[in-house]
Short mmCIF file of C-alpha atoms and ligand atoms in Angstrom, two decimals:
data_model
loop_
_atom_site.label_atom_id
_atom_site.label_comp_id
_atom_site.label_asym_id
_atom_site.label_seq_id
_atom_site.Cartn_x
_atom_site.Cartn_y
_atom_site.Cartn_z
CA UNK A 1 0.00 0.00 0.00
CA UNK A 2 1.79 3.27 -0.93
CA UNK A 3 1.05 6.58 0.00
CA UNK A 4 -1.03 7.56 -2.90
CA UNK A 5 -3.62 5.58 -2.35
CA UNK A 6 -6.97 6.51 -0.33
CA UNK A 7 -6.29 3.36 1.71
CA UNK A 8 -3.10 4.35 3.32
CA UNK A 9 -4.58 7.21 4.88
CA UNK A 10 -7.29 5.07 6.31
CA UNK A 11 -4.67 2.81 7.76
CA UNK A 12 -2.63 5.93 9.62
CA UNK A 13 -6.70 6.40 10.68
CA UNK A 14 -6.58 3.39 12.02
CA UNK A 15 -3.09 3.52 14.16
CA UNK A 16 -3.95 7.16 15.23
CA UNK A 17 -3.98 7.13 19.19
CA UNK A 18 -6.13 10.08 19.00
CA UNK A 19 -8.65 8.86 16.57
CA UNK A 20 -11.53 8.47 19.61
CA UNK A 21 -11.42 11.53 20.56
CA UNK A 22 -13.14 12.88 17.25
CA UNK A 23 -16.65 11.69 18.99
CA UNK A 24 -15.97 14.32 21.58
CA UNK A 25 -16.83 17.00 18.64
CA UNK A 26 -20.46 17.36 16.51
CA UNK A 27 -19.33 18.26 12.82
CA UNK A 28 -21.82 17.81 10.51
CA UNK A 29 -22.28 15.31 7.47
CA UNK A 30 -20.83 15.77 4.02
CA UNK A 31 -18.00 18.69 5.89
CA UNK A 32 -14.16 18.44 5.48
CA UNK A 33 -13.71 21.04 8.10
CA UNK A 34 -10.32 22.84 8.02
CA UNK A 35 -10.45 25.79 9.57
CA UNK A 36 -10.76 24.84 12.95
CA UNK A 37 -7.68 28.01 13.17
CA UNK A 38 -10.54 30.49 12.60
CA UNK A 39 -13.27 29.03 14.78
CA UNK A 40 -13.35 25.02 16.50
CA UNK A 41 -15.52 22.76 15.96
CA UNK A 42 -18.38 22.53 18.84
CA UNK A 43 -17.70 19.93 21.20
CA UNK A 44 -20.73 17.53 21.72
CA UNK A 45 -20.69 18.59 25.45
CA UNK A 46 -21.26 22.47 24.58
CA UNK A 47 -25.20 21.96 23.79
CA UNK A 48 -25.84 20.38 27.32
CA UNK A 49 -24.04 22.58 28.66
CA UNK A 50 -25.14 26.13 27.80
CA UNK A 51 -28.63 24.48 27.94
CA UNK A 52 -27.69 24.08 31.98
CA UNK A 53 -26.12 27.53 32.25
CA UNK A 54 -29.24 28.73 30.48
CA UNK A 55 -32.46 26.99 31.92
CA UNK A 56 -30.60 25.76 35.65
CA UNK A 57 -27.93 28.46 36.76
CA UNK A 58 -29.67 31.49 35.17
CA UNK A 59 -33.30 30.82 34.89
CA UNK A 60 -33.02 28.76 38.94
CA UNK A 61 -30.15 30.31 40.44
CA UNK A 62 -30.83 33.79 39.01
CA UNK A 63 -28.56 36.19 41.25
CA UNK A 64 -27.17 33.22 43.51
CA UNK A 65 -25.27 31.92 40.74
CA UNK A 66 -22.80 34.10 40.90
CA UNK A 67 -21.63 31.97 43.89
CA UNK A 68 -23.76 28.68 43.91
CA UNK A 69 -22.94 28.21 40.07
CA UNK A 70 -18.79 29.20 40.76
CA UNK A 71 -19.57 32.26 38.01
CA UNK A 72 -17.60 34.73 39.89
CA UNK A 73 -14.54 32.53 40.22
CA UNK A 74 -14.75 31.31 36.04
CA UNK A 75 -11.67 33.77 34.60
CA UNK A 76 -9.35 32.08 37.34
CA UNK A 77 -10.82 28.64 36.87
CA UNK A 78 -10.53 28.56 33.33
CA UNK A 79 -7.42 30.21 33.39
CA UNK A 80 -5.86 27.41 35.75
CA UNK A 81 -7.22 24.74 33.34
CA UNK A 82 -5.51 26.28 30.28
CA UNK A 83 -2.64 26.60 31.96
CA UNK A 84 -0.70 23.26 31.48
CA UNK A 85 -1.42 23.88 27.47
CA UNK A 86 0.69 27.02 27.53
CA UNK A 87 3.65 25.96 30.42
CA UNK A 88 2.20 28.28 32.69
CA UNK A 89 1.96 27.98 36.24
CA UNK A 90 -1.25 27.82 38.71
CA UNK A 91 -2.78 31.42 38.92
CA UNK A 92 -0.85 32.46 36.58
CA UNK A 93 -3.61 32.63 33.47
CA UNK A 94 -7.03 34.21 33.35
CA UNK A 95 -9.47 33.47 30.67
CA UNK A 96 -11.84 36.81 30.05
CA UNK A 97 -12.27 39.91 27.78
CA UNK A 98 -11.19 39.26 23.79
CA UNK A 99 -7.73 38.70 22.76
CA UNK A 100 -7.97 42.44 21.08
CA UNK A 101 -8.42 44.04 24.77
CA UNK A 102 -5.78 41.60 26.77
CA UNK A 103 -3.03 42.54 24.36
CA UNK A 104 -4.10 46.22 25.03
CA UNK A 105 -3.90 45.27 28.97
CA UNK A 106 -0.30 43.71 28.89
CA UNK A 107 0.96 46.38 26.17
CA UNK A 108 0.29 49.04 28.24
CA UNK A 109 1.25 47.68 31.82
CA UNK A 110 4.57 46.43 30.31
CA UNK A 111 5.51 50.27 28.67
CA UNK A 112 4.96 51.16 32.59
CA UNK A 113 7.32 48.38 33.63
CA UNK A 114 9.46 49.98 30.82
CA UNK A 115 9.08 53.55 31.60
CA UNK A 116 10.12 52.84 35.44
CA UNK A 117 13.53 51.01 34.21
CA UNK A 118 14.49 53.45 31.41
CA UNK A 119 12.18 56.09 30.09
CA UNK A 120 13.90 56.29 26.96
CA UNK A 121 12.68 53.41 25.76
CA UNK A 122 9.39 53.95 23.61
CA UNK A 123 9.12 51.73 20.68
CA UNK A 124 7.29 48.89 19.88
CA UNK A 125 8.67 46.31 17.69
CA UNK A 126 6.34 43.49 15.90
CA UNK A 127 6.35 42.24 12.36
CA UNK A 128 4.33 43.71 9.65
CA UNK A 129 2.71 40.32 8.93
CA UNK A 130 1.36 39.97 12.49
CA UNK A 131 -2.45 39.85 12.43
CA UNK A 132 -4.19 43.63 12.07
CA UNK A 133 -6.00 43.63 15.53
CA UNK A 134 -2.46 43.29 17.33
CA UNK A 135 -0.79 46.15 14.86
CA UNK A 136 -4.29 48.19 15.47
CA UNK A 137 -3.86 48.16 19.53
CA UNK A 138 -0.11 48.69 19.72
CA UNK A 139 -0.70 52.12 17.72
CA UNK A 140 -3.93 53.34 19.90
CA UNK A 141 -1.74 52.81 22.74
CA UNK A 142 0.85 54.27 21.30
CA UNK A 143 -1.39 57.15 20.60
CA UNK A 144 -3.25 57.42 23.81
CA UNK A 145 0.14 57.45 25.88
CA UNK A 146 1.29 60.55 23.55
CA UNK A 147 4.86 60.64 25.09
CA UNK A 148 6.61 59.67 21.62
CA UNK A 149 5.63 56.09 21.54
CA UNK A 150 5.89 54.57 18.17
CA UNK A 151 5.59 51.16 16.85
CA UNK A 152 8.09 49.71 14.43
CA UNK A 153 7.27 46.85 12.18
CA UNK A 154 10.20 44.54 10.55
CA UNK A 155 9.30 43.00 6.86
CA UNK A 156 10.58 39.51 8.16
CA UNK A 157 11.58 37.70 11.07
CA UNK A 158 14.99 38.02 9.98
CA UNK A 159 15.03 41.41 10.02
CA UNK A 160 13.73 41.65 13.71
CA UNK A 161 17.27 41.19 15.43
CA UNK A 162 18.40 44.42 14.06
CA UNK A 163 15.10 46.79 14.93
CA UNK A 164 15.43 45.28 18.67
CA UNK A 165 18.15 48.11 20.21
CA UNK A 166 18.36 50.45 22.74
CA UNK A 167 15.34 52.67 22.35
CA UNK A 168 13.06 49.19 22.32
CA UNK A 169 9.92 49.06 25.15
CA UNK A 170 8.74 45.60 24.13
CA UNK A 171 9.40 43.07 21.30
CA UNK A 172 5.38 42.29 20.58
CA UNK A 173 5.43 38.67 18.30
CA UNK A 174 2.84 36.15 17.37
CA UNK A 175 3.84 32.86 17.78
CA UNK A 176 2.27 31.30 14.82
CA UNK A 177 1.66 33.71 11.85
CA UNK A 178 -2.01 33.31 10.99
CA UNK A 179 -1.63 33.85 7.23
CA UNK A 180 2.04 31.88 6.63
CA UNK A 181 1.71 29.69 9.40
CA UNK A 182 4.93 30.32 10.63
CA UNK A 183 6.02 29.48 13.80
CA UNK A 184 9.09 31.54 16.07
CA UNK A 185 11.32 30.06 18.38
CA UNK A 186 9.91 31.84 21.93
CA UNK A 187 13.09 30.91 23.56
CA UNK A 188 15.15 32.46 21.58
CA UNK A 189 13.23 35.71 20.92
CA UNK A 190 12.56 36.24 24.49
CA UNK A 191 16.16 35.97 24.78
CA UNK A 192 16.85 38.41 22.40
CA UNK A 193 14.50 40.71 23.92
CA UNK A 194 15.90 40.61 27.50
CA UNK A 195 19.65 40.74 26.06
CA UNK A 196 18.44 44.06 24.62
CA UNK A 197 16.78 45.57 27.82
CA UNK A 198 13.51 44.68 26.15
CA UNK A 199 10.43 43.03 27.31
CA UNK A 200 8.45 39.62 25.06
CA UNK A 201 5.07 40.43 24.78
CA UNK A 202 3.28 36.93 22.78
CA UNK A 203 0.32 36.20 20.89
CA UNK A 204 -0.85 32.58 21.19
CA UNK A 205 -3.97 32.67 18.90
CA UNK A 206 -2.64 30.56 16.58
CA UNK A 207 -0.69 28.50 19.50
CA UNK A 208 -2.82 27.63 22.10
CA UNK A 209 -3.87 24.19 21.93
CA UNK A 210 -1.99 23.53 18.53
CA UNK A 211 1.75 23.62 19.55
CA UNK A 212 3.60 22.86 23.03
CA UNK A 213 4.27 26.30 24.55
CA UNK A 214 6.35 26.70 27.33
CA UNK A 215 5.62 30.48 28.80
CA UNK A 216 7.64 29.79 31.47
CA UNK A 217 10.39 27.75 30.25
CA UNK A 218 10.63 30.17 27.24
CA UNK A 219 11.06 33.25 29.95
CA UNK A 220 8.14 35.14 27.65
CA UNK A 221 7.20 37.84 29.38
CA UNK A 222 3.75 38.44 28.49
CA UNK A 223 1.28 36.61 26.70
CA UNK A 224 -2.28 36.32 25.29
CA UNK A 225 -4.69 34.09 22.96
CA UNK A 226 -8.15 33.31 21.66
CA UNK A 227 -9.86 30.18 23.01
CA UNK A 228 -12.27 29.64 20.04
CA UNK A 229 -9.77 28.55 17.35
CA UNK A 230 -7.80 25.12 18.51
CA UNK A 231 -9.36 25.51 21.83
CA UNK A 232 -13.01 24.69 20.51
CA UNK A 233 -14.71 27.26 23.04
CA UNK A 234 -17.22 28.60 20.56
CA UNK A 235 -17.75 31.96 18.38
CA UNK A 236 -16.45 34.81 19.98
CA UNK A 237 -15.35 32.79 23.87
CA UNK A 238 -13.13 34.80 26.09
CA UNK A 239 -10.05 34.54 25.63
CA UNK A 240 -6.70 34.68 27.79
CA UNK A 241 -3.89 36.59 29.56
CA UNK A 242 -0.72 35.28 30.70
CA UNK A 243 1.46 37.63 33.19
CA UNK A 244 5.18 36.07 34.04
CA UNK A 245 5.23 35.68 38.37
CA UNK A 246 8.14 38.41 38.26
CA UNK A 247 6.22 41.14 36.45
CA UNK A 248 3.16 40.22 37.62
CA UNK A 249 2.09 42.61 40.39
CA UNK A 250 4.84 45.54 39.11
CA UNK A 251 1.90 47.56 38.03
CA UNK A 252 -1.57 47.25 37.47
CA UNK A 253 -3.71 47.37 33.71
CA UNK A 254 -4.84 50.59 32.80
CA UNK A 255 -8.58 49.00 32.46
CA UNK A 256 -8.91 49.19 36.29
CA UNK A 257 -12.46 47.77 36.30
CA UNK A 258 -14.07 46.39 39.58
CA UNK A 259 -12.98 42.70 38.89
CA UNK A 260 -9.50 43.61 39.67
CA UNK A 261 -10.21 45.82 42.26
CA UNK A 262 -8.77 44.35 45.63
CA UNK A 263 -12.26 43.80 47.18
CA UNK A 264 -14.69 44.35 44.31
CA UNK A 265 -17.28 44.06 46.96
CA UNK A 266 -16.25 46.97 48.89
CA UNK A 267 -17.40 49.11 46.42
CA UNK A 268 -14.89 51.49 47.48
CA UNK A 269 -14.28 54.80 45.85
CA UNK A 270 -10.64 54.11 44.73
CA UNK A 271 -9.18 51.76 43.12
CA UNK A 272 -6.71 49.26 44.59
CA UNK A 273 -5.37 46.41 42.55
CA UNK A 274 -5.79 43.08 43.38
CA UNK A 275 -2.23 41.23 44.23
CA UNK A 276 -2.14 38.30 41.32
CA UNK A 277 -3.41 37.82 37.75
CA UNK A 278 -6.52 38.49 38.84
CA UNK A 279 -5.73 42.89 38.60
CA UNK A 280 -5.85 41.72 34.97
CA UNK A 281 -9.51 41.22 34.84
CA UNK A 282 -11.64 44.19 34.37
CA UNK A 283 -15.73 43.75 34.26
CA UNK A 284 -18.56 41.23 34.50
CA UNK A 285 -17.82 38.88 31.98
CA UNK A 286 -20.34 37.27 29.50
CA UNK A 287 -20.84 34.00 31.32
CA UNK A 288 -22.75 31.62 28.75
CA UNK A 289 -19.94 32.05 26.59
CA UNK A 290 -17.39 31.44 28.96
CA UNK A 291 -18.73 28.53 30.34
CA UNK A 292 -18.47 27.45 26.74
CA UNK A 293 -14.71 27.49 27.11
CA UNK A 294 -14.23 24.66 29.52
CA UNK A 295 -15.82 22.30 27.28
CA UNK A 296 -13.34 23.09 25.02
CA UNK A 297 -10.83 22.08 27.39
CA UNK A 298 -12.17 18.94 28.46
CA UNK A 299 -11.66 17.09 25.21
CA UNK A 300 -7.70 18.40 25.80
CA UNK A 301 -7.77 16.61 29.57
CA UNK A 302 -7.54 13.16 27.33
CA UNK A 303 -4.38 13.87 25.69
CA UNK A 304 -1.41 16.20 25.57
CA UNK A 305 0.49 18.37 23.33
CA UNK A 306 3.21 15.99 22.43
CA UNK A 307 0.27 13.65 20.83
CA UNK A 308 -1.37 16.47 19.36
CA UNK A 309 2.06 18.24 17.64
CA UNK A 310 3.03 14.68 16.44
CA UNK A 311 -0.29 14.03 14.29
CA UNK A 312 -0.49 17.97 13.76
CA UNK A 313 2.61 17.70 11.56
CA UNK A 314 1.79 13.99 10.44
CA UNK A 315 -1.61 15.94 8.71
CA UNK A 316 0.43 18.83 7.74
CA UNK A 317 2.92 16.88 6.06
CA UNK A 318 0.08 14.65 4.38
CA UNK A 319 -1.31 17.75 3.02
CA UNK A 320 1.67 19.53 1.20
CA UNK A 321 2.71 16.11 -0.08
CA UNK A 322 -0.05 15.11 -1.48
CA UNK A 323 -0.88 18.95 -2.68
CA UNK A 324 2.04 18.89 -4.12
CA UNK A 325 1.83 15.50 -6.05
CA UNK A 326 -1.99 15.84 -7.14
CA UNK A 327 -2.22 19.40 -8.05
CA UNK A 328 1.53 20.56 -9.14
CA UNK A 329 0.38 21.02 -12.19
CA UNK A 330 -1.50 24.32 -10.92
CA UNK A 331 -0.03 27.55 -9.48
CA UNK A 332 -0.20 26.94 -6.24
CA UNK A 333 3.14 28.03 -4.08
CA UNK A 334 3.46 26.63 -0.89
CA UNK A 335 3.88 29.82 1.60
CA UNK A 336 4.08 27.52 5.21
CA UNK A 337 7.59 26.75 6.05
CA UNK A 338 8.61 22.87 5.26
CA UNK A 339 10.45 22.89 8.42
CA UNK A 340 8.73 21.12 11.30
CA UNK A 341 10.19 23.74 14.03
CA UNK A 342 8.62 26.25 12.03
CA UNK A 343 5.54 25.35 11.40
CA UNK A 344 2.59 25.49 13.27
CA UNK A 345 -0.74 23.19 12.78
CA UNK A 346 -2.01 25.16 9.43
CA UNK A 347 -1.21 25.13 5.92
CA UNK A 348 -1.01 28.01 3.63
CA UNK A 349 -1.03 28.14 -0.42
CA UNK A 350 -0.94 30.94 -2.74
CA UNK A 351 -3.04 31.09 -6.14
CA UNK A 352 -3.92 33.55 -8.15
CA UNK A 353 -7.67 32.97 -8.00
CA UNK A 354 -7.42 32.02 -4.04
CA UNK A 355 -10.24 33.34 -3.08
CA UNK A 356 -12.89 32.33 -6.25
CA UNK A 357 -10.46 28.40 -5.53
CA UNK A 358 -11.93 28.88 -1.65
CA UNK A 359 -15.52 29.38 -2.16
CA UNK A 360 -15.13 26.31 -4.69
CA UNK A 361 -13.99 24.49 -2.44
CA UNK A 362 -16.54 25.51 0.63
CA UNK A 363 -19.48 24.91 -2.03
CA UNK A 364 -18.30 21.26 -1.90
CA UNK A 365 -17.84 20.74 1.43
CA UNK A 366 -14.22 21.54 2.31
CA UNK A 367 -14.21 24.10 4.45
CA UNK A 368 -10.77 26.38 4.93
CA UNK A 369 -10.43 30.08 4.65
CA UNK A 370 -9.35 33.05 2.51
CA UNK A 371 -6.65 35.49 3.38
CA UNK A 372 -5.50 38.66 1.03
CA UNK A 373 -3.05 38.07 -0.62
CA UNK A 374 -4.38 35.42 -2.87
CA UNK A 375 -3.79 32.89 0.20
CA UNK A 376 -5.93 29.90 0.79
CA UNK A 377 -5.65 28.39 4.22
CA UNK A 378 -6.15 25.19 5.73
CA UNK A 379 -6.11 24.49 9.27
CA UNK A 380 -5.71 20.98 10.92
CA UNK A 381 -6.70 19.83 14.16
CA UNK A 382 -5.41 16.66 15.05
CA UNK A 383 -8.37 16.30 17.91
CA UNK A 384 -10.99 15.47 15.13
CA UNK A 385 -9.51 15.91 11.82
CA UNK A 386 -8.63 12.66 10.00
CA UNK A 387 -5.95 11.49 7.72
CA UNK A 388 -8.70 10.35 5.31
CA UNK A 389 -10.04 13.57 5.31
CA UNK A 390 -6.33 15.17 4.27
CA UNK A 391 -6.67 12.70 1.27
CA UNK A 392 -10.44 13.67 0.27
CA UNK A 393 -9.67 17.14 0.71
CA UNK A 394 -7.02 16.82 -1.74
CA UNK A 395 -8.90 15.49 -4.15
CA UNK A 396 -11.21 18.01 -4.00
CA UNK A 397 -9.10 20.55 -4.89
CA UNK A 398 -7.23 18.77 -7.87
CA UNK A 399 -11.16 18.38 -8.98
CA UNK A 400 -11.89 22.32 -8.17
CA UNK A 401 -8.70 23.20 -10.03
CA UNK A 402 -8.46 20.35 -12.95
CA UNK A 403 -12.29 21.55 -14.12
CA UNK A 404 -12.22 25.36 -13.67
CA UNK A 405 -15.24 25.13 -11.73
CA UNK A 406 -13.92 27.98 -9.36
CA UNK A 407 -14.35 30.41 -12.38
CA UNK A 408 -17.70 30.34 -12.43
CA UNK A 409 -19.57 33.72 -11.38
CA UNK A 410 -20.80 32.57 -7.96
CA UNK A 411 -17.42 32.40 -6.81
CA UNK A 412 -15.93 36.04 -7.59
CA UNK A 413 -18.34 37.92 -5.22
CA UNK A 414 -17.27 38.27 -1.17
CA UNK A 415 -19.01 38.27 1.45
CA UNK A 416 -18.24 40.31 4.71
CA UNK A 417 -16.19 37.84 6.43
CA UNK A 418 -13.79 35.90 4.36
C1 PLP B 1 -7.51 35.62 15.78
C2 PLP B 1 -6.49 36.57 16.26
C3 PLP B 1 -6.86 37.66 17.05
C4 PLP B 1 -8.30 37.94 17.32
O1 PLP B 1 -8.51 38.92 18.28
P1 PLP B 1 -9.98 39.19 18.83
O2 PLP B 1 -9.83 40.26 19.79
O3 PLP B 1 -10.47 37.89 19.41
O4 PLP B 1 -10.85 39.55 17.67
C5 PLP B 1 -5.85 38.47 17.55
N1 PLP B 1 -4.56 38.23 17.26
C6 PLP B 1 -4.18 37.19 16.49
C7 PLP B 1 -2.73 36.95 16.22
C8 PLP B 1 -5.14 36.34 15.95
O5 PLP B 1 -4.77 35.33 15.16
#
């Protein structure tokens, strides 16, 4: 049996140690999903369970909840459960607000870490590539602080050593580049932040729950991350904040809602931080959703990363191979790196008609994404995607491609999300 026929992959199906724990998600008939990146798959247990929070702990417990039904205590809960995914510590996550307003959180309270060390440091380095929202917040901050902050964005990783020097606040990185798929080396970034006087502020969107990260180990400084793309917690679920013990209680978040306050209960008139991640939090959080999260999680307590990053790049590789053997013929250029320590669990093609190719593809049940430019994307989840699937997908798309059916008119208008 070689690897070109639909049977291998059905045989790796078969010696996959995680195949069970597909039954833990509800995907529907007749779907290839792959994009489980932009937004999981809903685990079986998520019906049942926002039916609970719904009809027992808010239409029963009304007001009592927020202590019978543990709501008050969910950001720390969660945040200790999502922990072990990211090498962090016990009390050292909280799951709440959107990735969007965390990285605004940690950006600002480590420029005031900054600003107490050496004042002359005021810039911002990321990448250009990094994903808009992060670019978006560093620059409003930069703006709101008005004391010559500026952000400076490198072309390329390689260019990042050099634009990391004496003036530098914070080096702010994603881990895994949603469009390329590209993963960094923490360790050594980190390191090169801290050998420059700078701190590591991380984005895990694209991480969490799809590579090993080691927070601790790495000695990031900062980090945040979505819980509804490989952590299955559902459209739009709170997502997390990571503070390193050291920095942790240096200064508090400039969102200095009640949540953190020391004794929210007090109702005092000033503020006072509390001591611990918890000064991160800011305001009542939306509960149904982020009871969501934790049966995300759940499917994750029967495995661990190591599984998970060995089938991710088992799929991964499947797919470019077999891409690259079945549709060659096509212009398609491979933009995720071949190189298993840089890649994360997504893959990432260019084509000319990428987007018109993507709709095709949707239309016939394989469902990735679109990203300008020209950039279709597949992610792979190794809790529920199969190796049969990587085959069928793949044949899909040499069928898309080989007929031209993308061409056709239906395909060349875009919706609001892509
Ligand atoms: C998905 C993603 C986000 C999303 O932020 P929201 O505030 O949840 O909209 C942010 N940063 C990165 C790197 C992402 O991939």
């Amino acid at each position: 049996m070689t690897d070109s026929t639909r049977e291998h992959y059905v045989s790796l199906d078969h010696q996959d140690p995680l195949r069970e724990l597909r039954a833990h998600f509800a995907l529907p008939d007749g779907v290839i999903y792959l994009d489980g990146n932009s937004l999981g798959a809903r685990p079986r247990a998520a019906a049942a369970r926002a039916a609970a929070v719904v009809q027992e702990e808010w239409g029963t417990g009304l007001i009592r909840s927020w202590n019978t039904a543990g709501w008050f205590e969910l950001p720390r809960r969660l945040g200790n459960r999502l922990a072990p995914l990211i090498g962090a510590g016990t009390d050292e996550v909280v799951v709440t607000d959107t990735t969007s307003i965390n990285l605004f959180k940690v950006l600002a309270a480590a420029l005031r870490v900054q600003a107490a060390r050496d004042p002359r440091r005021k810039v911002i380095v990321s990448e250009a590539s990094n994903f808009p929202t992060d670019l978006y917040i560093a620059q409003g901050l930069a703006d709101l602080l008005q004391q010559g902050y500026t952000v400076r964005l490198v072309d390329a990783p390689t260019e990042i050593d050099a634009a990391v020097r004496e003036d530098t606040a914070v080096l702010m990185l994603t881990h895994v580049n949603y469009k390329t798929g590209e993963m960094l080396d923490m360790a050594s970034y980190s390191e090169l932040a801290h050998a420059r006087g700078a701190l590591a502020v991380w984005d895990l969107a694209h991480s969490a729950g799809a590579v090993p990260v080691a927070l601790n180990a790495a000695g990031a400084d900062y980090a945040v991350g979505c819980t509804y793309k490989y952590l299955n917690g559902g459209p739009g679920s709170p997502a997390f904040l990571w503070v390193a013990p050291a920095l942790r209680d240096a200064f508090w978040q400039p969102l200095s809602g009640w949540w953190g306050h020391a004794a929210p209960f007090a109702m005092e008139p000033q503020y006072r931080p509390q001591n611990g991640i918890a000064r991160y939090l800011c305001g009542t959080q939306p509960i149904t959703s982020l009871a969501m999260v934790e049966c995300g999680l759940d499917v994750f307590a029967h495995t661990d990363m190591q599984a998970l990053r060995a089938k991710s790049l088992q799929l991964t590789d499947a797919f470019i191979a077999l891409v690259e053997a079945r549709c060659g013929h096509h212009p398609l250029a491979l933009v995720t790196p071949r190189e298993h320590a840089r890649r994360g669990s997504q893959v990432s093609f260019t084509h000319p008609q990428g987007y018109a190719v993507m709709q095709a593809l949707i239309e016939r049940g394989v469902i990735g994404d679109y990203r300008e430019p020209g950039i279709i994307r597949f992610g792979f989840t190794p809790l529920y995607t199969s190796f049969a699937e990587v085959w069928d997908a793949v044949e899909v798309l040499r069928d898309v491609l080989d007929s031209g059916s993308h061409e056709a008119a239906r395909f060349q208008t875009r919706g609001a999300v892509t």
